[in-house]
Amino acid sequence: NITQANIDATICNPNFAASVKPAPSWTAAAARRLAERDYPGQPASNFQIDQLVPISLGGAPMDARNLWLMPWTGPDNAENKDQLERVLNAMVCARQVPLASAQQAIARNWIDLKRRVTTTQLQMPSNVTVPQQYSGPVTLQAEQIEPQPSGEQQDMPQNQPNYEVPAIEPQQF
């Protein structure tokens, strides 16, 4: 289980994600199945299989409730979410935001969260490299990570699952 108490040994360990990430063959097969189900007639190569709560925040790598297809193109694409995931991981590991707050915020509405994070400049630890748009002197506070109460599902992609953060089963690291 990933908790605030064990983040140094899990999600803040640079080797963690690679140790629990599904094999490329599993990911490709899952992407094909999801594309056939959710986007009939569109090739799976148009999408990236994504964990709604990313592995870097303790999301379950192969839990069907945590998986969905994310387009490579468009304003709310895989690259944009990946950037947000890196920033949130750095903030959690720097103890700027509690793990549970980051998990719930990204699961509820990552698009709104991305808008709020990109409009706020962040003070990141010196050992963390983030895109230039995120660097700056102001610290994003935990309360800014909390999901907005109104309209939180409005801009969510159609096929994004309803998800409560499940635990990752303990593994040998």
Tab-separated table of N, CA, C and O in Angstrom, residues 90-160:
chain	number	residue	atom	x	y	z
A	90	ALA	N	6.549	15.482	-7.725
A	90	ALA	CA	7.601	16.297	-7.101
A	90	ALA	C	7.064	17.038	-5.884
A	90	ALA	O	7.742	17.131	-4.854
A	91	MET	N	5.844	17.549	-5.976
A	91	MET	CA	5.252	18.277	-4.855
A	91	MET	C	4.974	17.345	-3.670
A	91	MET	O	5.220	17.707	-2.522
A	92	VAL	N	4.477	16.146	-3.956
A	92	VAL	CA	4.221	15.176	-2.883
A	92	VAL	C	5.537	14.772	-2.230
A	92	VAL	O	5.654	14.735	-1.002
A	93	CYS	N	6.552	14.499	-3.038
A	93	CYS	CA	7.845	14.066	-2.503
A	93	CYS	C	8.551	15.188	-1.737
A	93	CYS	O	9.324	14.915	-0.823
A	94	ALA	N	8.253	16.442	-2.085
A	94	ALA	CA	8.825	17.584	-1.362
A	94	ALA	C	7.971	17.962	-0.153
A	94	ALA	O	8.263	18.938	0.528
A	95	ARG	N	6.907	17.182	0.083
A	95	ARG	CA	5.985	17.409	1.209
A	95	ARG	C	5.245	18.739	1.086
A	95	ARG	O	4.828	19.323	2.072
A	96	GLN	N	5.064	19.218	-0.140
A	96	GLN	CA	4.301	20.444	-0.363
A	96	GLN	C	2.798	20.158	-0.423
A	96	GLN	O	1.992	21.047	-0.186
A	97	VAL	N	2.438	18.932	-0.801
A	97	VAL	CA	1.042	18.523	-0.930
A	97	VAL	C	0.925	17.100	-0.390
A	97	VAL	O	1.764	16.255	-0.710
A	98	PRO	N	-0.086	16.799	0.416
A	98	PRO	CA	-0.272	15.423	0.894
A	98	PRO	C	-0.613	14.480	-0.265
A	98	PRO	O	-1.323	14.860	-1.201
A	99	LEU	N	-0.132	13.254	-0.183
A	99	LEU	CA	-0.380	12.254	-1.217
A	99	LEU	C	-1.871	12.095	-1.495
A	99	LEU	O	-2.297	12.122	-2.650
A	100	ALA	N	-2.675	11.939	-0.465
A	100	ALA	CA	-4.113	11.715	-0.651
A	100	ALA	C	-4.775	12.883	-1.388
A	100	ALA	O	-5.649	12.669	-2.237
A	101	SER	N	-4.366	14.100	-1.113
A	101	SER	CA	-4.938	15.263	-1.803
A	101	SER	C	-4.597	15.230	-3.284
A	101	SER	O	-5.464	15.492	-4.130
A	102	ALA	N	-3.352	14.918	-3.605
A	102	ALA	CA	-2.938	14.851	-5.011
A	102	ALA	C	-3.681	13.730	-5.734
A	102	ALA	O	-4.146	13.911	-6.867
A	103	GLN	N	-3.819	12.572	-5.093
A	103	GLN	CA	-4.519	11.443	-5.711
A	103	GLN	C	-5.973	11.794	-6.012
A	103	GLN	O	-6.463	11.548	-7.124
A	104	GLN	N	-6.660	12.323	-5.031
A	104	GLN	CA	-8.075	12.612	-5.220
A	104	GLN	C	-8.291	13.735	-6.236
A	104	GLN	O	-9.218	13.677	-7.037
A	105	ALA	N	-7.437	14.733	-6.220
A	105	ALA	CA	-7.589	15.849	-7.165
A	105	ALA	C	-7.398	15.392	-8.600
A	105	ALA	O	-8.173	15.770	-9.477
A	106	ILE	N	-6.394	14.574	-8.851
A	106	ILE	CA	-6.154	14.128	-10.228
A	106	ILE	C	-7.229	13.142	-10.667
A	106	ILE	O	-7.630	13.131	-11.825
A	107	ALA	N	-7.745	12.331	-9.751
A	107	ALA	CA	-8.805	11.378	-10.100
A	107	ALA	C	-10.127	12.083	-10.376
A	107	ALA	O	-10.869	11.676	-11.260
A	108	ARG	N	-10.418	13.127	-9.645
A	108	ARG	CA	-11.707	13.811	-9.808
A	108	ARG	C	-11.771	14.632	-11.083
A	108	ARG	O	-12.784	14.623	-11.774
A	109	ASN	N	-10.720	15.396	-11.368
A	109	ASN	CA	-10.753	16.229	-12.561
A	109	ASN	C	-9.350	16.748	-12.863
A	109	ASN	O	-8.988	17.850	-12.466
A	110	TRP	N	-8.565	15.944	-13.568
A	110	TRP	CA	-7.186	16.336	-13.844
A	110	TRP	C	-7.127	17.546	-14.775
A	110	TRP	O	-6.178	18.329	-14.699
A	111	ILE	N	-8.122	17.736	-15.607
A	111	ILE	CA	-8.108	18.858	-16.556
A	111	ILE	C	-8.225	20.182	-15.797
A	111	ILE	O	-7.462	21.118	-16.029
A	112	ASP	N	-9.162	20.255	-14.863
A	112	ASP	CA	-9.303	21.457	-14.041
A	112	ASP	C	-8.052	21.662	-13.192
A	112	ASP	O	-7.567	22.785	-13.057
A	113	LEU	N	-7.534	20.596	-12.630
A	113	LEU	CA	-6.323	20.689	-11.821
A	113	LEU	C	-5.160	21.213	-12.657
A	113	LEU	O	-4.408	22.071	-12.211
A	114	LYS	N	-5.017	20.734	-13.869
A	114	LYS	CA	-3.944	21.199	-14.759
A	114	LYS	C	-4.089	22.694	-15.005
A	114	LYS	O	-3.098	23.427	-14.968
A	115	ARG	N	-5.305	23.160	-15.227
A	115	ARG	CA	-5.520	24.602	-15.432
A	115	ARG	C	-5.070	25.390	-14.210
A	115	ARG	O	-4.430	26.420	-14.322
A	116	ARG	N	-5.439	24.909	-13.013
A	116	ARG	CA	-5.081	25.630	-11.791
A	116	ARG	C	-3.583	25.580	-11.526
A	116	ARG	O	-3.004	26.554	-11.068
A	117	VAL	N	-2.944	24.460	-11.823
A	117	VAL	CA	-1.501	24.343	-11.588
A	117	VAL	C	-0.732	25.212	-12.566
A	117	VAL	O	0.226	25.878	-12.190
A	118	THR	N	-1.143	25.242	-13.821
A	118	THR	CA	-0.393	26.021	-14.806
A	118	THR	C	-0.605	27.517	-14.654
A	118	THR	O	0.167	28.286	-15.192
A	119	THR	N	-1.629	27.930	-13.918
A	119	THR	CA	-1.800	29.365	-13.693
A	119	THR	C	-1.127	29.803	-12.406
A	119	THR	O	-1.169	30.967	-12.048
A	120	THR	N	-0.511	28.868	-11.708
A	120	THR	CA	0.203	29.175	-10.472
A	120	THR	C	1.654	28.765	-10.654
A	120	THR	O	1.935	27.657	-11.062
A	121	GLN	N	2.564	29.652	-10.369
A	121	GLN	CA	3.974	29.303	-10.478
A	121	GLN	C	4.387	28.502	-9.251
A	121	GLN	O	3.924	28.761	-8.152
A	122	LEU	N	5.249	27.530	-9.448
A	122	LEU	CA	5.630	26.630	-8.369
A	122	LEU	C	7.073	26.823	-7.935
A	122	LEU	O	7.935	27.117	-8.747
A	123	GLN	N	7.317	26.616	-6.664
A	123	GLN	CA	8.687	26.576	-6.170
A	123	GLN	C	9.035	25.108	-6.006
A	123	GLN	O	8.526	24.433	-5.116
A	124	MET	N	9.877	24.583	-6.890
A	124	MET	CA	10.213	23.169	-6.884
A	124	MET	C	11.574	22.960	-6.228
A	124	MET	O	12.435	23.835	-6.269
A	125	PRO	N	11.790	21.786	-5.632
A	125	PRO	CA	13.105	21.482	-5.070
A	125	PRO	C	14.169	21.569	-6.154
A	125	PRO	O	13.894	21.300	-7.326
A	126	SER	N	15.389	21.915	-5.779
A	126	SER	CA	16.456	22.125	-6.760
A	126	SER	C	16.809	20.860	-7.539
A	126	SER	O	17.308	20.940	-8.653
A	127	ASN	N	16.533	19.681	-6.995
A	127	ASN	CA	16.874	18.440	-7.696
A	127	ASN	C	15.772	17.975	-8.644
A	127	ASN	O	15.885	16.929	-9.265
A	128	VAL	N	14.695	18.747	-8.806
A	128	VAL	CA	13.584	18.375	-9.670
A	128	VAL	C	13.598	19.267	-10.903
A	128	VAL	O	13.634	20.489	-10.794
A	129	THR	N	13.566	18.645	-12.063
A	129	THR	CA	13.504	19.385	-13.315
A	129	THR	C	12.075	19.331	-13.830
A	129	THR	O	11.527	18.255	-14.017
A	130	VAL	N	11.480	20.490	-14.032
A	130	VAL	CA	10.123	20.562	-14.562
A	130	VAL	C	10.112	21.556	-15.718
A	130	VAL	O	11.021	22.380	-15.853
A	131	PRO	N	9.102	21.491	-16.583
A	131	PRO	CA	9.024	22.450	-17.683
A	131	PRO	C	9.055	23.889	-17.174
A	131	PRO	O	8.568	24.186	-16.077
A	132	GLN	N	9.607	24.789	-17.955
A	132	GLN	CA	9.786	26.185	-17.580
A	132	GLN	C	8.499	26.837	-17.107
A	132	GLN	O	8.508	27.624	-16.176
A	133	GLN	N	7.372	26.489	-17.715
A	133	GLN	CA	6.112	27.130	-17.337
A	133	GLN	C	5.747	26.877	-15.882
A	133	GLN	O	4.915	27.556	-15.326
A	134	TYR	N	6.372	25.883	-15.232
A	134	TYR	CA	6.058	25.575	-13.848
A	134	TYR	C	7.047	26.169	-12.858
A	134	TYR	O	6.881	26.025	-11.663
A	135	SER	N	8.105	26.783	-13.334
A	135	SER	CA	9.111	27.277	-12.398
A	135	SER	C	8.762	28.689	-11.953
A	135	SER	O	8.123	29.435	-12.667
A	136	GLY	N	9.171	29.043	-10.773
A	136	GLY	CA	8.888	30.378	-10.287
A	136	GLY	C	8.909	30.441	-8.776
A	136	GLY	O	9.111	29.447	-8.099
A	137	PRO	N	8.688	31.614	-8.210
A	137	PRO	CA	8.876	31.830	-6.790
A	137	PRO	C	7.686	31.516	-5.888
A	137	PRO	O	7.826	31.492	-4.693
A	138	VAL	N	6.494	31.268	-6.430
A	138	VAL	CA	5.312	31.092	-5.594
A	138	VAL	C	5.041	29.603	-5.403
A	138	VAL	O	5.120	28.827	-6.328
A	139	THR	N	4.728	29.199	-4.191
A	139	THR	CA	4.440	27.800	-3.897
A	139	THR	C	2.947	27.522	-4.052
A	139	THR	O	2.126	28.277	-3.552
A	140	LEU	N	2.614	26.461	-4.748
A	140	LEU	CA	1.231	26.023	-4.853
A	140	LEU	C	0.858	25.375	-3.532
A	140	LEU	O	1.532	24.472	-3.062
A	141	GLN	N	-0.186	25.838	-2.914
A	141	GLN	CA	-0.594	25.340	-1.606
A	141	GLN	C	-1.518	24.133	-1.748
A	141	GLN	O	-2.206	23.995	-2.753
A	142	ALA	N	-1.545	23.295	-0.737
A	142	ALA	CA	-2.375	22.092	-0.764
A	142	ALA	C	-3.843	22.440	-1.033
A	142	ALA	O	-4.524	21.721	-1.754
A	143	GLU	N	-4.321	23.556	-0.474
A	143	GLU	CA	-5.727	23.893	-0.694
A	143	GLU	C	-6.014	24.218	-2.160
A	143	GLU	O	-7.139	24.107	-2.615
A	144	GLN	N	-5.001	24.606	-2.928
A	144	GLN	CA	-5.208	24.846	-4.352
A	144	GLN	C	-5.306	23.537	-5.123
A	144	GLN	O	-5.807	23.516	-6.236
A	145	ILE	N	-4.822	22.457	-4.546
A	145	ILE	CA	-4.903	21.148	-5.173
A	145	ILE	C	-6.289	20.544	-4.968
A	145	ILE	O	-6.774	19.791	-5.775
A	146	GLU	N	-6.953	20.897	-3.868
A	146	GLU	CA	-8.257	20.306	-3.576
A	146	GLU	C	-9.210	20.568	-4.745
A	146	GLU	O	-9.240	21.660	-5.292
A	147	PRO	N	-9.990	19.569	-5.140
A	147	PRO	CA	-10.911	19.723	-6.269
A	147	PRO	C	-11.919	20.838	-6.030
A	147	PRO	O	-12.348	21.062	-4.907
A	148	GLN	N	-12.267	21.508	-7.100
A	148	GLN	CA	-13.265	22.560	-7.030
A	148	GLN	C	-14.643	21.926	-6.863
A	148	GLN	O	-14.962	20.949	-7.517
A	149	PRO	N	-15.493	22.464	-6.002
A	149	PRO	CA	-16.774	21.830	-5.725
A	149	PRO	C	-17.785	21.896	-6.863
A	149	PRO	O	-18.574	21.016	-7.027
A	150	SER	N	-17.778	22.939	-7.663
A	150	SER	CA	-18.811	23.058	-8.688
A	150	SER	C	-18.257	22.733	-10.063
A	150	SER	O	-17.152	23.117	-10.402
A	151	GLY	N	-19.048	21.990	-10.842
A	151	GLY	CA	-18.692	21.690	-12.221
A	151	GLY	C	-17.485	20.806	-12.383
A	151	GLY	O	-16.873	20.801	-13.436
A	152	GLU	N	-17.129	20.028	-11.392
A	152	GLU	CA	-15.880	19.289	-11.475
A	152	GLU	C	-15.876	18.212	-12.536
A	152	GLU	O	-14.828	17.836	-13.015
A	153	GLN	N	-17.017	17.706	-12.945
A	153	GLN	CA	-17.045	16.674	-13.975
A	153	GLN	C	-17.292	17.248	-15.371
A	153	GLN	O	-17.233	16.532	-16.339
A	154	GLN	N	-17.535	18.539	-15.458
A	154	GLN	CA	-17.915	19.151	-16.716
A	154	GLN	C	-16.976	18.869	-17.881
A	154	GLN	O	-17.417	18.502	-18.949
A	155	ASP	N	-15.691	19.061	-17.698
A	155	ASP	CA	-14.748	18.975	-18.790
A	155	ASP	C	-14.059	17.622	-18.888
A	155	ASP	O	-13.122	17.463	-19.636
A	156	MET	N	-14.505	16.641	-18.138
A	156	MET	CA	-13.828	15.357	-18.143
A	156	MET	C	-14.044	14.652	-19.467
A	156	MET	O	-15.122	14.735	-20.059
A	157	PRO	N	-13.026	13.931	-19.954
A	157	PRO	CA	-13.212	13.150	-21.172
A	157	PRO	C	-14.355	12.148	-20.990
A	157	PRO	O	-14.598	11.667	-19.889
A	158	GLN	N	-15.027	11.823	-22.082
A	158	GLN	CA	-16.200	10.968	-22.046
A	158	GLN	C	-15.968	9.632	-21.360
A	158	GLN	O	-16.798	9.176	-20.596
A	159	ASN	N	-14.877	8.978	-21.647
A	159	ASN	CA	-14.678	7.614	-21.177
A	159	ASN	C	-13.797	7.515	-19.947
A	159	ASN	O	-13.294	6.444	-19.637
A	160	GLN	N	-13.569	8.609	-19.242
A	160	GLN	CA	-12.749	8.548	-18.044
A	160	GLN	C	-13.535	7.853	-16.945
A	160	GLN	O	-14.684	8.191	-16.698
